[in-house]
C-alpha cells in the first residue's frame, strides 16, 4: 500500500472503496464539512492535479477554507501550483549519505529526475528495478537522479542504498513525511517524482517505467 501520511487522519466514516467520481460528488454535496478536505486529498491520490484540487477546494465553505486544516491544505495547493510543468524547480539542499550538504543546483546543466521515496516504502521498493534500468540506460547521456529520502533514520536509508546499488545522488533531512523538499514540491504520497531540464525547468511529473524511458529517449536524443 502506498504511503500517504495525510490519509492517516481520515475519520472512520469515510469509505475507502469509493470511486473518484463518488468522492467528487461527496465533496460537492458537503461544502461545510471539514472532512471534505481529507476527501479532496484522496481524490488527488498519487498524481495530484493542482487545477482539479483547487477547483474543489474553492467550492468549500469559507469557514472550512479558513480553518487551520483549510489553511494547511491551501499551502499544499500553493506548493502544487508552484511545481507544475513549466515552472522553475524550487531549490533543494539536504545532507547526502556522507553527511555533506548537496543541492539540486549542483546538477545544473543536466536532466534530473527528483525521486521522492523512502527505504521503508513498499511501493518505492517496487520502483527500484525500473529506476536501475532507467539510470543504466541514460546516466551517460546528461541524466542524473536525485533521490530525496523520506526516511527518519540514517542507517536503514544508507543500508538500502548500498544493498541495492543505487548509484545515483541521494539526500535527506531525515524528517520522514515532513521532508522539507517534499513539502516544497507538494509531495504527500510516495513514490513520486519530478523531471527537471538542464535549465532548471520542470518538464515532467510522476513519470514511471516505460513512460519515463520513452520521455527521456525523446528529450535526450
PDB file of C-alpha atoms in Angstrom:
ATOM      1  CA  UNK A   1       0.000   0.000   0.000  1.00  0.00           C
ATOM      2  CA  UNK A   2       1.380   3.413  -0.930  1.00  0.00           C
ATOM      3  CA  UNK A   3       2.264   5.816   1.833  1.00  0.00           C
ATOM      4  CA  UNK A   4       0.086   8.883   2.380  1.00  0.00           C
ATOM      5  CA  UNK A   5       0.550  10.422   5.805  1.00  0.00           C
ATOM      6  CA  UNK A   6      -2.452  12.695   5.319  1.00  0.00           C
ATOM      7  CA  UNK A   7      -4.796   9.751   4.953  1.00  0.00           C
ATOM      8  CA  UNK A   8      -3.910   8.577   8.431  1.00  0.00           C
ATOM      9  CA  UNK A   9      -6.004  11.469   9.740  1.00  0.00           C
ATOM     10  CA  UNK A  10      -9.160  10.412   7.923  1.00  0.00           C
ATOM     11  CA  UNK A  11     -12.227   9.971  10.087  1.00  0.00           C
ATOM     12  CA  UNK A  12     -13.767   6.469  10.240  1.00  0.00           C
ATOM     13  CA  UNK A  13     -16.928   7.448   8.352  1.00  0.00           C
ATOM     14  CA  UNK A  14     -15.048   7.858   5.073  1.00  0.00           C
ATOM     15  CA  UNK A  15     -15.301   4.796   2.864  1.00  0.00           C
ATOM     16  CA  UNK A  16     -12.072   3.839   1.094  1.00  0.00           C
ATOM     17  CA  UNK A  17     -13.926   1.859  -1.592  1.00  0.00           C
ATOM     18  CA  UNK A  18     -15.386   4.971  -3.193  1.00  0.00           C
ATOM     19  CA  UNK A  19     -14.650   5.782  -6.817  1.00  0.00           C
ATOM     20  CA  UNK A  20     -13.121   9.125  -7.732  1.00  0.00           C
ATOM     21  CA  UNK A  21     -16.448  10.276  -9.155  1.00  0.00           C
ATOM     22  CA  UNK A  22     -18.224   9.354  -5.921  1.00  0.00           C
ATOM     23  CA  UNK A  23     -15.670  11.235  -3.855  1.00  0.00           C
ATOM     24  CA  UNK A  24     -16.004  14.341  -6.017  1.00  0.00           C
ATOM     25  CA  UNK A  25     -19.785  14.194  -5.653  1.00  0.00           C
ATOM     26  CA  UNK A  26     -19.437  13.840  -1.884  1.00  0.00           C
ATOM     27  CA  UNK A  27     -17.176  16.906  -1.682  1.00  0.00           C
ATOM     28  CA  UNK A  28     -19.630  18.979  -3.722  1.00  0.00           C
ATOM     29  CA  UNK A  29     -22.521  17.795  -1.563  1.00  0.00           C
ATOM     30  CA  UNK A  30     -20.756  18.628   1.715  1.00  0.00           C
ATOM     31  CA  UNK A  31     -19.061  22.024   1.358  1.00  0.00           C
ATOM     32  CA  UNK A  32     -19.435  22.793   5.074  1.00  0.00           C
ATOM     33  CA  UNK A  33     -17.909  19.505   6.242  1.00  0.00           C
ATOM     34  CA  UNK A  34     -14.249  19.813   7.265  1.00  0.00           C
ATOM     35  CA  UNK A  35     -13.769  16.159   6.310  1.00  0.00           C
ATOM     36  CA  UNK A  36     -14.147  17.224   2.687  1.00  0.00           C
ATOM     37  CA  UNK A  37     -10.551  18.464   2.885  1.00  0.00           C
ATOM     38  CA  UNK A  38      -9.373  14.910   3.509  1.00  0.00           C
ATOM     39  CA  UNK A  39     -11.562  13.677   0.702  1.00  0.00           C
ATOM     40  CA  UNK A  40     -10.018  16.153  -1.748  1.00  0.00           C
ATOM     41  CA  UNK A  41      -6.612  14.828  -0.729  1.00  0.00           C
ATOM     42  CA  UNK A  42      -7.756  11.311  -1.569  1.00  0.00           C
ATOM     43  CA  UNK A  43      -9.066  12.488  -4.926  1.00  0.00           C
ATOM     44  CA  UNK A  44      -5.580  13.780  -5.708  1.00  0.00           C
ATOM     45  CA  UNK A  45      -4.090  10.385  -4.945  1.00  0.00           C
ATOM     46  CA  UNK A  46      -0.536   9.757  -6.121  1.00  0.00           C
ATOM     47  CA  UNK A  47      -0.579  12.103  -9.095  1.00  0.00           C
ATOM     48  CA  UNK A  48      -2.414  15.226  -7.859  1.00  0.00           C
ATOM     49  CA  UNK A  49      -3.604  17.797 -10.371  1.00  0.00           C
ATOM     50  CA  UNK A  50      -3.485  21.336  -8.992  1.00  0.00           C
ATOM     51  CA  UNK A  51      -6.368  22.714 -11.057  1.00  0.00           C
ATOM     52  CA  UNK A  52      -8.704  19.857 -10.163  1.00  0.00           C
ATOM     53  CA  UNK A  53      -7.974  20.002  -6.445  1.00  0.00           C
ATOM     54  CA  UNK A  54      -8.026  23.791  -6.289  1.00  0.00           C
ATOM     55  CA  UNK A  55     -11.427  23.939  -8.004  1.00  0.00           C
ATOM     56  CA  UNK A  56     -12.839  21.525  -5.434  1.00  0.00           C
ATOM     57  CA  UNK A  57     -11.217  23.439  -2.578  1.00  0.00           C
ATOM     58  CA  UNK A  58     -12.763  26.715  -3.743  1.00  0.00           C
ATOM     59  CA  UNK A  59     -16.223  25.116  -3.583  1.00  0.00           C
ATOM     60  CA  UNK A  60     -15.876  24.535   0.158  1.00  0.00           C
ATOM     61  CA  UNK A  61     -17.483  26.865   2.661  1.00  0.00           C
ATOM     62  CA  UNK A  62     -15.312  29.829   3.646  1.00  0.00           C
ATOM     63  CA  UNK A  63     -15.273  28.671   7.273  1.00  0.00           C
ATOM     64  CA  UNK A  64     -13.750  25.340   6.223  1.00  0.00           C
ATOM     65  CA  UNK A  65     -11.207  27.013   3.924  1.00  0.00           C
ATOM     66  CA  UNK A  66     -10.116  29.409   6.672  1.00  0.00           C
ATOM     67  CA  UNK A  67      -9.835  26.750   9.384  1.00  0.00           C
ATOM     68  CA  UNK A  68      -6.375  25.569  10.457  1.00  0.00           C
ATOM     69  CA  UNK A  69      -6.691  22.448   8.308  1.00  0.00           C
ATOM     70  CA  UNK A  70      -8.013  24.556   5.448  1.00  0.00           C
ATOM     71  CA  UNK A  71      -5.047  26.921   5.608  1.00  0.00           C
ATOM     72  CA  UNK A  72      -2.644  23.961   5.673  1.00  0.00           C
ATOM     73  CA  UNK A  73      -4.363  22.490   2.645  1.00  0.00           C
ATOM     74  CA  UNK A  74      -4.175  25.836   0.860  1.00  0.00           C
ATOM     75  CA  UNK A  75      -0.423  25.851   1.490  1.00  0.00           C
ATOM     76  CA  UNK A  76      -0.230  22.386  -0.062  1.00  0.00           C
ATOM     77  CA  UNK A  77      -2.135  23.621  -3.113  1.00  0.00           C
ATOM     78  CA  UNK A  78       0.275  26.535  -3.486  1.00  0.00           C
ATOM     79  CA  UNK A  79       3.175  24.062  -3.459  1.00  0.00           C
ATOM     80  CA  UNK A  80       1.493  22.049  -6.202  1.00  0.00           C
ATOM     81  CA  UNK A  81       0.885  25.198  -8.235  1.00  0.00           C
ATOM     82  CA  UNK A  82       4.483  26.355  -7.953  1.00  0.00           C
ATOM     83  CA  UNK A  83       5.828  22.973  -9.118  1.00  0.00           C
ATOM     84  CA  UNK A  84       3.652  22.401 -12.169  1.00  0.00           C
ATOM     85  CA  UNK A  85       5.215  21.581 -15.525  1.00  0.00           C
ATOM     86  CA  UNK A  86       6.805  24.721 -16.951  1.00  0.00           C
ATOM     87  CA  UNK A  87       7.709  26.188 -13.555  1.00  0.00           C
ATOM     88  CA  UNK A  88      11.209  26.768 -12.236  1.00  0.00           C
ATOM     89  CA  UNK A  89      12.145  23.894  -9.933  1.00  0.00           C
ATOM     90  CA  UNK A  90      12.473  25.127  -6.319  1.00  0.00           C
ATOM     91  CA  UNK A  91      15.880  24.702  -4.731  1.00  0.00           C
ATOM     92  CA  UNK A  92      16.691  21.625  -2.673  1.00  0.00           C
ATOM     93  CA  UNK A  93      19.627  21.366  -0.269  1.00  0.00           C
ATOM     94  CA  UNK A  94      19.872  18.482   2.183  1.00  0.00           C
ATOM     95  CA  UNK A  95      22.600  16.212   3.506  1.00  0.00           C
ATOM     96  CA  UNK A  96      23.938  13.376   1.394  1.00  0.00           C
ATOM     97  CA  UNK A  97      24.940   9.958   2.707  1.00  0.00           C
ATOM     98  CA  UNK A  98      28.377  11.306   3.588  1.00  0.00           C
ATOM     99  CA  UNK A  99      26.799  13.988   5.773  1.00  0.00           C
ATOM    100  CA  UNK A 100      27.652  16.853   3.427  1.00  0.00           C
ATOM    101  CA  UNK A 101      25.191  19.410   2.021  1.00  0.00           C
ATOM    102  CA  UNK A 102      24.168  18.598  -1.521  1.00  0.00           C
ATOM    103  CA  UNK A 103      21.895  20.682  -3.720  1.00  0.00           C
ATOM    104  CA  UNK A 104      19.760  20.281  -6.799  1.00  0.00           C
ATOM    105  CA  UNK A 105      21.752  23.200  -8.199  1.00  0.00           C
ATOM    106  CA  UNK A 106      24.885  21.018  -8.076  1.00  0.00           C
ATOM    107  CA  UNK A 107      23.337  19.147 -11.000  1.00  0.00           C
ATOM    108  CA  UNK A 108      22.662  22.254 -13.074  1.00  0.00           C
ATOM    109  CA  UNK A 109      23.084  21.555 -16.777  1.00  0.00           C
ATOM    110  CA  UNK A 110      21.723  18.007 -16.517  1.00  0.00           C
ATOM    111  CA  UNK A 111      18.314  16.435 -16.849  1.00  0.00           C
ATOM    112  CA  UNK A 112      17.461  15.468 -13.268  1.00  0.00           C
ATOM    113  CA  UNK A 113      14.790  13.124 -12.005  1.00  0.00           C
ATOM    114  CA  UNK A 114      13.974  14.159  -8.432  1.00  0.00           C
ATOM    115  CA  UNK A 115      12.770  10.905  -6.907  1.00  0.00           C
ATOM    116  CA  UNK A 116      10.807  11.172  -3.646  1.00  0.00           C
ATOM    117  CA  UNK A 117      10.967   7.841  -1.854  1.00  0.00           C
ATOM    118  CA  UNK A 118      11.846   6.020   1.402  1.00  0.00           C
ATOM    119  CA  UNK A 119      13.545   2.737   2.216  1.00  0.00           C
ATOM    120  CA  UNK A 120      10.513   1.687   4.300  1.00  0.00           C
ATOM    121  CA  UNK A 121       8.021   2.319   1.470  1.00  0.00           C
ATOM    122  CA  UNK A 122       6.941  -0.939  -0.285  1.00  0.00           C
ATOM    123  CA  UNK A 123       5.851   0.765  -3.496  1.00  0.00           C
ATOM    124  CA  UNK A 124       9.086   2.736  -3.625  1.00  0.00           C
ATOM    125  CA  UNK A 125      10.971  -0.551  -3.493  1.00  0.00           C
ATOM    126  CA  UNK A 126       8.872  -1.868  -6.348  1.00  0.00           C
ATOM    127  CA  UNK A 127      10.083   1.064  -8.446  1.00  0.00           C
ATOM    128  CA  UNK A 128      13.758   0.244  -7.887  1.00  0.00           C
ATOM    129  CA  UNK A 129      14.292  -2.281 -10.741  1.00  0.00           C
ATOM    130  CA  UNK A 130      12.778   0.140 -13.251  1.00  0.00           C
ATOM    131  CA  UNK A 131      14.842   3.031 -11.886  1.00  0.00           C
ATOM    132  CA  UNK A 132      18.014   0.965 -12.104  1.00  0.00           C
ATOM    133  CA  UNK A 133      17.207   0.192 -15.724  1.00  0.00           C
ATOM    134  CA  UNK A 134      16.497   3.853 -16.481  1.00  0.00           C
ATOM    135  CA  UNK A 135      19.683   5.022 -14.789  1.00  0.00           C
ATOM    136  CA  UNK A 136      21.830   2.450 -16.554  1.00  0.00           C
ATOM    137  CA  UNK A 137      20.362   3.449 -19.895  1.00  0.00           C
ATOM    138  CA  UNK A 138      20.642   7.231 -19.575  1.00  0.00           C
ATOM    139  CA  UNK A 139      23.322   8.040 -16.986  1.00  0.00           C
ATOM    140  CA  UNK A 140      25.910   8.750 -19.686  1.00  0.00           C
ATOM    141  CA  UNK A 141      23.522  10.988 -21.632  1.00  0.00           C
ATOM    142  CA  UNK A 142      23.451  14.044 -19.371  1.00  0.00           C
ATOM    143  CA  UNK A 143      20.921  12.466 -16.998  1.00  0.00           C
ATOM    144  CA  UNK A 144      21.034  12.081 -13.214  1.00  0.00           C
ATOM    145  CA  UNK A 145      18.703  11.019 -10.428  1.00  0.00           C
ATOM    146  CA  UNK A 146      18.466  12.886  -7.129  1.00  0.00           C
ATOM    147  CA  UNK A 147      16.862  10.604  -4.580  1.00  0.00           C
ATOM    148  CA  UNK A 148      15.126  12.562  -1.812  1.00  0.00           C
ATOM    149  CA  UNK A 149      14.519  10.120   1.023  1.00  0.00           C
ATOM    150  CA  UNK A 150      11.593  10.389   3.412  1.00  0.00           C
ATOM    151  CA  UNK A 151      13.395   8.149   5.892  1.00  0.00           C
ATOM    152  CA  UNK A 152      13.579   9.099   9.544  1.00  0.00           C
ATOM    153  CA  UNK A 153      16.751   7.153  10.401  1.00  0.00           C
ATOM    154  CA  UNK A 154      20.098   7.199   8.634  1.00  0.00           C
ATOM    155  CA  UNK A 155      21.057   3.532   8.944  1.00  0.00           C
ATOM    156  CA  UNK A 156      18.096   1.913   7.110  1.00  0.00           C
ATOM    157  CA  UNK A 157      18.384   4.523   4.371  1.00  0.00           C
ATOM    158  CA  UNK A 158      22.133   4.050   3.866  1.00  0.00           C
ATOM    159  CA  UNK A 159      21.879   0.261   4.111  1.00  0.00           C
ATOM    160  CA  UNK A 160      19.180   0.006   1.460  1.00  0.00           C
ATOM    161  CA  UNK A 161      21.035   2.308  -0.949  1.00  0.00           C
ATOM    162  CA  UNK A 162      24.177   0.204  -0.591  1.00  0.00           C
ATOM    163  CA  UNK A 163      22.426  -3.176  -0.817  1.00  0.00           C
ATOM    164  CA  UNK A 164      20.509  -2.203  -3.943  1.00  0.00           C
ATOM    165  CA  UNK A 165      23.482  -0.426  -5.533  1.00  0.00           C
ATOM    166  CA  UNK A 166      21.535   2.769  -6.080  1.00  0.00           C
ATOM    167  CA  UNK A 167      24.465   4.624  -7.590  1.00  0.00           C
ATOM    168  CA  UNK A 168      22.765   7.969  -8.152  1.00  0.00           C
ATOM    169  CA  UNK A 169      22.765  11.012  -5.841  1.00  0.00           C
ATOM    170  CA  UNK A 170      20.922  10.793  -2.510  1.00  0.00           C
ATOM    171  CA  UNK A 171      19.870  13.371   0.090  1.00  0.00           C
ATOM    172  CA  UNK A 172      17.556  13.565   3.080  1.00  0.00           C
ATOM    173  CA  UNK A 173      16.742  15.689   6.114  1.00  0.00           C
ATOM    174  CA  UNK A 174      15.549  12.547   7.954  1.00  0.00           C
ATOM    175  CA  UNK A 175      12.170  14.101   8.704  1.00  0.00           C
ATOM    176  CA  UNK A 176      10.050  11.252   7.334  1.00  0.00           C
ATOM    177  CA  UNK A 177       6.887  12.521   5.595  1.00  0.00           C
ATOM    178  CA  UNK A 178       7.678  16.053   6.813  1.00  0.00           C
ATOM    179  CA  UNK A 179      10.686  16.220   4.488  1.00  0.00           C
ATOM    180  CA  UNK A 180      11.166  19.897   3.656  1.00  0.00           C
ATOM    181  CA  UNK A 181      11.705  19.290  -0.062  1.00  0.00           C
ATOM    182  CA  UNK A 182       8.590  17.130  -0.152  1.00  0.00           C
ATOM    183  CA  UNK A 183       6.573  19.959   1.373  1.00  0.00           C
ATOM    184  CA  UNK A 184       8.009  22.456  -1.115  1.00  0.00           C
ATOM    185  CA  UNK A 185       7.077  20.209  -4.039  1.00  0.00           C
ATOM    186  CA  UNK A 186       3.643  19.306  -2.693  1.00  0.00           C
ATOM    187  CA  UNK A 187       4.507  15.642  -2.117  1.00  0.00           C
ATOM    188  CA  UNK A 188       2.227  13.954   0.409  1.00  0.00           C
ATOM    189  CA  UNK A 189       2.455  10.489  -1.081  1.00  0.00           C
ATOM    190  CA  UNK A 190       5.420   8.401  -2.205  1.00  0.00           C
ATOM    191  CA  UNK A 191       6.730   7.320  -4.617  1.00  0.00           C
ATOM    192  CA  UNK A 192       6.524  10.473  -6.686  1.00  0.00           C
ATOM    193  CA  UNK A 193       9.000  12.209  -8.969  1.00  0.00           C
ATOM    194  CA  UNK A 194       9.673  15.435 -10.843  1.00  0.00           C
ATOM    195  CA  UNK A 195      11.782  15.725 -14.007  1.00  0.00           C
ATOM    196  CA  UNK A 196      13.850  18.897 -14.414  1.00  0.00           C
ATOM    197  CA  UNK A 197      15.659  20.034 -17.562  1.00  0.00           C
ATOM    198  CA  UNK A 198      19.210  21.491 -17.734  1.00  0.00           C
ATOM    199  CA  UNK A 199      17.813  24.995 -17.236  1.00  0.00           C
ATOM    200  CA  UNK A 200      16.050  24.006 -14.021  1.00  0.00           C
ATOM    201  CA  UNK A 201      12.563  23.945 -15.548  1.00  0.00           C
ATOM    202  CA  UNK A 202      10.102  21.210 -14.594  1.00  0.00           C
ATOM    203  CA  UNK A 203       9.233  19.239 -17.729  1.00  0.00           C
ATOM    204  CA  UNK A 204       7.548  16.176 -16.233  1.00  0.00           C
ATOM    205  CA  UNK A 205       5.901  14.915 -13.102  1.00  0.00           C
ATOM    206  CA  UNK A 206       5.250  11.356 -11.928  1.00  0.00           C
ATOM    207  CA  UNK A 207       6.685   9.576 -14.943  1.00  0.00           C
ATOM    208  CA  UNK A 208       7.498   5.932 -14.254  1.00  0.00           C
ATOM    209  CA  UNK A 209       8.846   2.868 -16.052  1.00  0.00           C
ATOM    210  CA  UNK A 210       8.464   2.780 -19.807  1.00  0.00           C
ATOM    211  CA  UNK A 211       6.676   6.132 -19.863  1.00  0.00           C
ATOM    212  CA  UNK A 212       9.724   7.741 -18.247  1.00  0.00           C
ATOM    213  CA  UNK A 213      12.130   5.901 -20.560  1.00  0.00           C
ATOM    214  CA  UNK A 214      10.215   6.968 -23.662  1.00  0.00           C
ATOM    215  CA  UNK A 215      10.166  10.589 -22.492  1.00  0.00           C
ATOM    216  CA  UNK A 216      13.889  10.601 -21.742  1.00  0.00           C
ATOM    217  CA  UNK A 217      14.699   8.925 -25.049  1.00  0.00           C
ATOM    218  CA  UNK A 218      12.889  11.758 -26.796  1.00  0.00           C
ATOM    219  CA  UNK A 219      14.484  14.668 -24.928  1.00  0.00           C
ATOM    220  CA  UNK A 220      17.978  13.149 -24.794  1.00  0.00           C
ATOM    221  CA  UNK A 221      18.260  12.045 -28.418  1.00  0.00           C
TER     222      UNK A 221
END
